PDB file of C-alpha atoms in Angstrom:
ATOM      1  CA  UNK N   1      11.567  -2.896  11.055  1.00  0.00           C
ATOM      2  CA  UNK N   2      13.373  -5.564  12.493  1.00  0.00           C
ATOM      3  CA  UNK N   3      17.357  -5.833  11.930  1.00  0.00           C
ATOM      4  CA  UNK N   4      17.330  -1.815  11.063  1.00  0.00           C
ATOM      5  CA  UNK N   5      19.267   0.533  13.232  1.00  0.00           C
ATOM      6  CA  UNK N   6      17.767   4.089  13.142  1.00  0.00           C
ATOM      7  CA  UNK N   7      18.233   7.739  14.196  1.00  0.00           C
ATOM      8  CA  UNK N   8      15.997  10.937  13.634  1.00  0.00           C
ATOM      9  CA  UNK N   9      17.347  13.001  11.115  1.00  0.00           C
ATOM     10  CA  UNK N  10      14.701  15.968  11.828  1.00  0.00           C
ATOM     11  CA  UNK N  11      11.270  16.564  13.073  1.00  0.00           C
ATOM     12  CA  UNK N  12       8.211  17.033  11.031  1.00  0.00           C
ATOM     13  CA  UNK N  13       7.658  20.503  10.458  1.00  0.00           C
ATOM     14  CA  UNK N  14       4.690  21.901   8.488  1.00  0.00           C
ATOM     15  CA  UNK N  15       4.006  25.986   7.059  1.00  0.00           C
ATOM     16  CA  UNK N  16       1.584  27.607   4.929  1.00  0.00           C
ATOM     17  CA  UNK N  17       3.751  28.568   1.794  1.00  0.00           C
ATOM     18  CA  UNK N  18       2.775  30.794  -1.499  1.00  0.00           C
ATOM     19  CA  UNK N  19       4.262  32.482  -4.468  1.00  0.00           C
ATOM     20  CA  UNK N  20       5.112  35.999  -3.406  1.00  0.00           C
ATOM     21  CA  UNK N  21       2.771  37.733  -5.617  1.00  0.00           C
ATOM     22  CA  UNK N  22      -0.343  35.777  -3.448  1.00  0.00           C
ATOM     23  CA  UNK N  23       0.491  37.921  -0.584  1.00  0.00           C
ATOM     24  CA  UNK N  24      -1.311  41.334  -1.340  1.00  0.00           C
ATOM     25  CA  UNK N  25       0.946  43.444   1.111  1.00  0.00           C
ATOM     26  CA  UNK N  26       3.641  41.593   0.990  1.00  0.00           C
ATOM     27  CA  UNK N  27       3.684  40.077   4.763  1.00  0.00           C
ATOM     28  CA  UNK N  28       2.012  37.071   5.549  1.00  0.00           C
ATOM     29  CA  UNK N  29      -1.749  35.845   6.159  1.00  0.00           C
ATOM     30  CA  UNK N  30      -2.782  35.814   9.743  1.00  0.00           C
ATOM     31  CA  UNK N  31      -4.547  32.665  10.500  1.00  0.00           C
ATOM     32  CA  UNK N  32      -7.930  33.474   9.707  1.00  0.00           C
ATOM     33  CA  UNK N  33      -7.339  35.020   6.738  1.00  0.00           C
ATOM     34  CA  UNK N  34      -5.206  32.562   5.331  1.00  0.00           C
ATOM     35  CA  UNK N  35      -8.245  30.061   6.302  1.00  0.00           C
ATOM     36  CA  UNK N  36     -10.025  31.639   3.446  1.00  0.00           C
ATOM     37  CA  UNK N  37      -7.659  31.577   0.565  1.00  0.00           C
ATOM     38  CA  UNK N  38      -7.321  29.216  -2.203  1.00  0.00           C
ATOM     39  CA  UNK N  39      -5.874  26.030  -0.021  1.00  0.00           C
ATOM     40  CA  UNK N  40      -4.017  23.517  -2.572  1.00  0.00           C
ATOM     41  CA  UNK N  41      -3.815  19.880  -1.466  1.00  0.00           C
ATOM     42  CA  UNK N  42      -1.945  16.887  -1.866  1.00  0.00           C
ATOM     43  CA  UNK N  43      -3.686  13.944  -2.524  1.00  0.00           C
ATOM     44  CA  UNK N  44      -2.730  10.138  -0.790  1.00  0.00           C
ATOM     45  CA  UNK N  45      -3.381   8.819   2.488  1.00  0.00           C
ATOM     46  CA  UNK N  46       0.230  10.231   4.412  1.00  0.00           C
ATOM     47  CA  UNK N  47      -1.312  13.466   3.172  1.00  0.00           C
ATOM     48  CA  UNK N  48      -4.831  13.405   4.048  1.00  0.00           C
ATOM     49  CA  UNK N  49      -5.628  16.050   6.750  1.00  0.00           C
ATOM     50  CA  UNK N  50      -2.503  17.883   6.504  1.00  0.00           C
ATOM     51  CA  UNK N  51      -4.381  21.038   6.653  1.00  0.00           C
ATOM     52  CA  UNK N  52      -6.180  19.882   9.167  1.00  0.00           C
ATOM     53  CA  UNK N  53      -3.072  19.035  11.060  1.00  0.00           C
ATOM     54  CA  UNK N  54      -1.718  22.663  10.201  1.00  0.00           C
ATOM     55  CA  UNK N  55      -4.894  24.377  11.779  1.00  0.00           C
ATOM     56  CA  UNK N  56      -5.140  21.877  14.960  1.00  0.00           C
ATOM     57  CA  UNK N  57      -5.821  23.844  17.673  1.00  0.00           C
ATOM     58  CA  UNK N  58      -5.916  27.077  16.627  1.00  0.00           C
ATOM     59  CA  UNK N  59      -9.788  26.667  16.151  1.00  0.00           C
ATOM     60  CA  UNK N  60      -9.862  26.661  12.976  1.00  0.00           C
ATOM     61  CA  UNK N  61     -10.400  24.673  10.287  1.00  0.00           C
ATOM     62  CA  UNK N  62      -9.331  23.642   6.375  1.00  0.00           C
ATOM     63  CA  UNK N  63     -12.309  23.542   4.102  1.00  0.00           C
ATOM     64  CA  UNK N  64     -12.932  20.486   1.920  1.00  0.00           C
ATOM     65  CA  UNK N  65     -10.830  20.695  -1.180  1.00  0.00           C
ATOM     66  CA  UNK N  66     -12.276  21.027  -4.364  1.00  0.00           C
ATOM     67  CA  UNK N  67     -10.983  18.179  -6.899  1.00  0.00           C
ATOM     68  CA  UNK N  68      -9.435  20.660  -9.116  1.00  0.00           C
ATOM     69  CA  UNK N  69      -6.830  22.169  -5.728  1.00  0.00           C
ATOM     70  CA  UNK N  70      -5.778  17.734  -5.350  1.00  0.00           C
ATOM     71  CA  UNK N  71      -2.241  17.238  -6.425  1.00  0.00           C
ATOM     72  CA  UNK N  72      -0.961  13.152  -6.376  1.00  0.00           C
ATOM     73  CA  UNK N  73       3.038  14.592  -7.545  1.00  0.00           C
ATOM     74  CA  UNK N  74       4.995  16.641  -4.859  1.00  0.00           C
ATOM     75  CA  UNK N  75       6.479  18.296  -7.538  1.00  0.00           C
ATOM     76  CA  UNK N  76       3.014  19.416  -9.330  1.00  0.00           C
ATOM     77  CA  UNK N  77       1.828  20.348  -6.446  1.00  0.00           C
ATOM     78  CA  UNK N  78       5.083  22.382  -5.842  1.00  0.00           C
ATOM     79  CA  UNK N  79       4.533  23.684  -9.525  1.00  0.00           C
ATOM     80  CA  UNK N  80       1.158  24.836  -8.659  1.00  0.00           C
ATOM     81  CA  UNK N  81       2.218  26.866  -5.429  1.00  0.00           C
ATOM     82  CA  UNK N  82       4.973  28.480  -7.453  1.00  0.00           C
ATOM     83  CA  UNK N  83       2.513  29.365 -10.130  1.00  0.00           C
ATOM     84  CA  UNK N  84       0.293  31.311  -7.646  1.00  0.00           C
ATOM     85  CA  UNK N  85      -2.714  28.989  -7.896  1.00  0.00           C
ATOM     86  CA  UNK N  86      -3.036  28.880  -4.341  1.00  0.00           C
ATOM     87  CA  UNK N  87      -1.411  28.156  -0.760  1.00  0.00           C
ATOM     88  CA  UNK N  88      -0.023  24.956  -0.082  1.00  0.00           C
ATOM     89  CA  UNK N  89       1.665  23.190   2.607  1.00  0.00           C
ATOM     90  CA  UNK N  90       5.739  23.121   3.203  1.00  0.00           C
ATOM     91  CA  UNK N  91       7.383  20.476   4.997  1.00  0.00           C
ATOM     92  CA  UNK N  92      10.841  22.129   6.799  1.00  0.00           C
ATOM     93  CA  UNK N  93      12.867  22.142   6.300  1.00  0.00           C
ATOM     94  CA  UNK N  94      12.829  20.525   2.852  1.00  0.00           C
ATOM     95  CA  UNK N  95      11.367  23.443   1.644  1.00  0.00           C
ATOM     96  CA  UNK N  96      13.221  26.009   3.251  1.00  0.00           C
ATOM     97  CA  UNK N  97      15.646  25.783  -0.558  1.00  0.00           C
ATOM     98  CA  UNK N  98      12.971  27.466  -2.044  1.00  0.00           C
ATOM     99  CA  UNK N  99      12.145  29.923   0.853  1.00  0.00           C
ATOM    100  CA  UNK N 100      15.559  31.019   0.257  1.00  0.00           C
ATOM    101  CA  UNK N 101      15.552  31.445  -3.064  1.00  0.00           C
ATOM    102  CA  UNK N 102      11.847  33.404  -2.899  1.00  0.00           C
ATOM    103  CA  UNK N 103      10.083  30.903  -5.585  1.00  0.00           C
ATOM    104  CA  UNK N 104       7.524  30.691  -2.021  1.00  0.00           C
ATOM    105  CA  UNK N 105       7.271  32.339   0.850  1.00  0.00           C
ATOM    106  CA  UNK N 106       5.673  31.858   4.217  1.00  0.00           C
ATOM    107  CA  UNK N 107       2.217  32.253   3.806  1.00  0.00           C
ATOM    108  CA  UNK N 108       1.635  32.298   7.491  1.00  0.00           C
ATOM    109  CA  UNK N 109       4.056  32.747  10.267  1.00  0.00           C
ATOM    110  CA  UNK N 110       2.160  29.896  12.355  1.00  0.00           C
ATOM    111  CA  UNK N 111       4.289  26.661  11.888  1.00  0.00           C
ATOM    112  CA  UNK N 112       2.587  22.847  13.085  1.00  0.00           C
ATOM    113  CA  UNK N 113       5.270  20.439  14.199  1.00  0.00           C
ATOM    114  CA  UNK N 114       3.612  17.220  13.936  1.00  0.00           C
ATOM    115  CA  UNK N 115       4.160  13.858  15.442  1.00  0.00           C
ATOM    116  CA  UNK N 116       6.347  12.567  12.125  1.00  0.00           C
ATOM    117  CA  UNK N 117       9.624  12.776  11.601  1.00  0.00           C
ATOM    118  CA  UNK N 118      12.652  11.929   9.250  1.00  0.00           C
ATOM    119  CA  UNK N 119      15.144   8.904   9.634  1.00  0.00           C
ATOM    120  CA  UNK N 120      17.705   7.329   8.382  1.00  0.00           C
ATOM    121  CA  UNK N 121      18.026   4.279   8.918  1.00  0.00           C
ATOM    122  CA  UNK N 122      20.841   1.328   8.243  1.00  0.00           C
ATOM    123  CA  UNK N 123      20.102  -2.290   8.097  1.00  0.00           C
ATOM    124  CA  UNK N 124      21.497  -5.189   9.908  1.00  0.00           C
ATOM    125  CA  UNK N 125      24.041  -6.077   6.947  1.00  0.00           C
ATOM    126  CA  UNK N 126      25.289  -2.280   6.785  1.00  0.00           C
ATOM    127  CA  UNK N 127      25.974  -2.063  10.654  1.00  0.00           C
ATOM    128  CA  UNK N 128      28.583  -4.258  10.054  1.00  0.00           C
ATOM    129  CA  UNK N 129      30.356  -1.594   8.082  1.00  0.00           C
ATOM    130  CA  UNK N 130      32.097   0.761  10.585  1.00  0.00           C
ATOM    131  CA  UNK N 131      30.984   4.032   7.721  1.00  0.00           C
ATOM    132  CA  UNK N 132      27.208   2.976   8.378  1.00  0.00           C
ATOM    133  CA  UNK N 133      27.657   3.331  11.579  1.00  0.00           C
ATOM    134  CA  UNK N 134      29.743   6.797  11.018  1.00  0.00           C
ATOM    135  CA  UNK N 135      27.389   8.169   9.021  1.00  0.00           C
ATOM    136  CA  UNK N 136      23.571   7.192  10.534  1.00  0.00           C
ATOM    137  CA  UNK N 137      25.533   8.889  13.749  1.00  0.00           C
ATOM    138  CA  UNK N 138      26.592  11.932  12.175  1.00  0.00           C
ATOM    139  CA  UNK N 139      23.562  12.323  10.244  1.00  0.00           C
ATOM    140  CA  UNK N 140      21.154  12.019  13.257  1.00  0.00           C
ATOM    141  CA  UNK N 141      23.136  14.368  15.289  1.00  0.00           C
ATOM    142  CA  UNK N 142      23.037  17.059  12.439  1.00  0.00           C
ATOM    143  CA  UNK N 143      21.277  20.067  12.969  1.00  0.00           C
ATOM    144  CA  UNK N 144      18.824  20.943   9.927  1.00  0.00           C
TER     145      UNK N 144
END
């Protein structure tokens, strides 16, 4: 946007996560088995063809979702991966809080970066505030 100064906070990251108890030996899918498990989705257009990202050139593919495996909230959808109702989609490392605590785990070891990212950004009114400044700098320069 016009008048906004910005700086990448951290790339867009995407994994295959579950509740532990989804894994049956306790170690993660490979690829074409986790192709064939219960794939939960988020519903919206930034989330369309995330699976389909997540697969990209590995030669596989997502199959259509069911209506019932759509989730419009993040935190529903997080709900139902936690509950075991299926494998859904992490974004790192925003998710990597509950991969520590083990309410998920990697249901793959494959991870997609894709060509989003995370900003923050400062408008032309802030920059004139020497913290603004401070901060979008240290922020962007972070590593997450």
């Amino acid at each position: 946007m016009p008048g906004l100064r910005s700086g990448r906070v951290f790339d867009g990251r995407i994994v295959a996560v579950c509740q532990p108890s989804v894994l049956p030996t306790n170690t993660p899918f490979d690829l074409c088995a986790l192709a064939e498990q219960t794939l939960l989705h988020m519903s919206g257009p930034a989330h369309f063809g995330d699976w389909d990202r997540y697969f990209d050139g590995t030669g596989l593919h997502a199959p259509k979702p069911p209506k019932h495996d759509r989730y419009l909230s993040y935190m529903v959808y997080l709900r139902a991966i936690q509950s075991g109702l299926g494998v859904g989609i992490g974004w790192r490392p925003m998710i990597d809080e509950y991969l520590n605590n083990g309410s998920v785990v990697l249901a793959c070891e494959h991870e997609c970066r894709t060509a989003r990212g995370y900003f923050c950004s400062i408008s032309e009114r802030a920059r004139t505030r020497p913290v603004a400044e401070l901060f979008l700098n240290w922020i962007a320069s972070a590593e997450v």
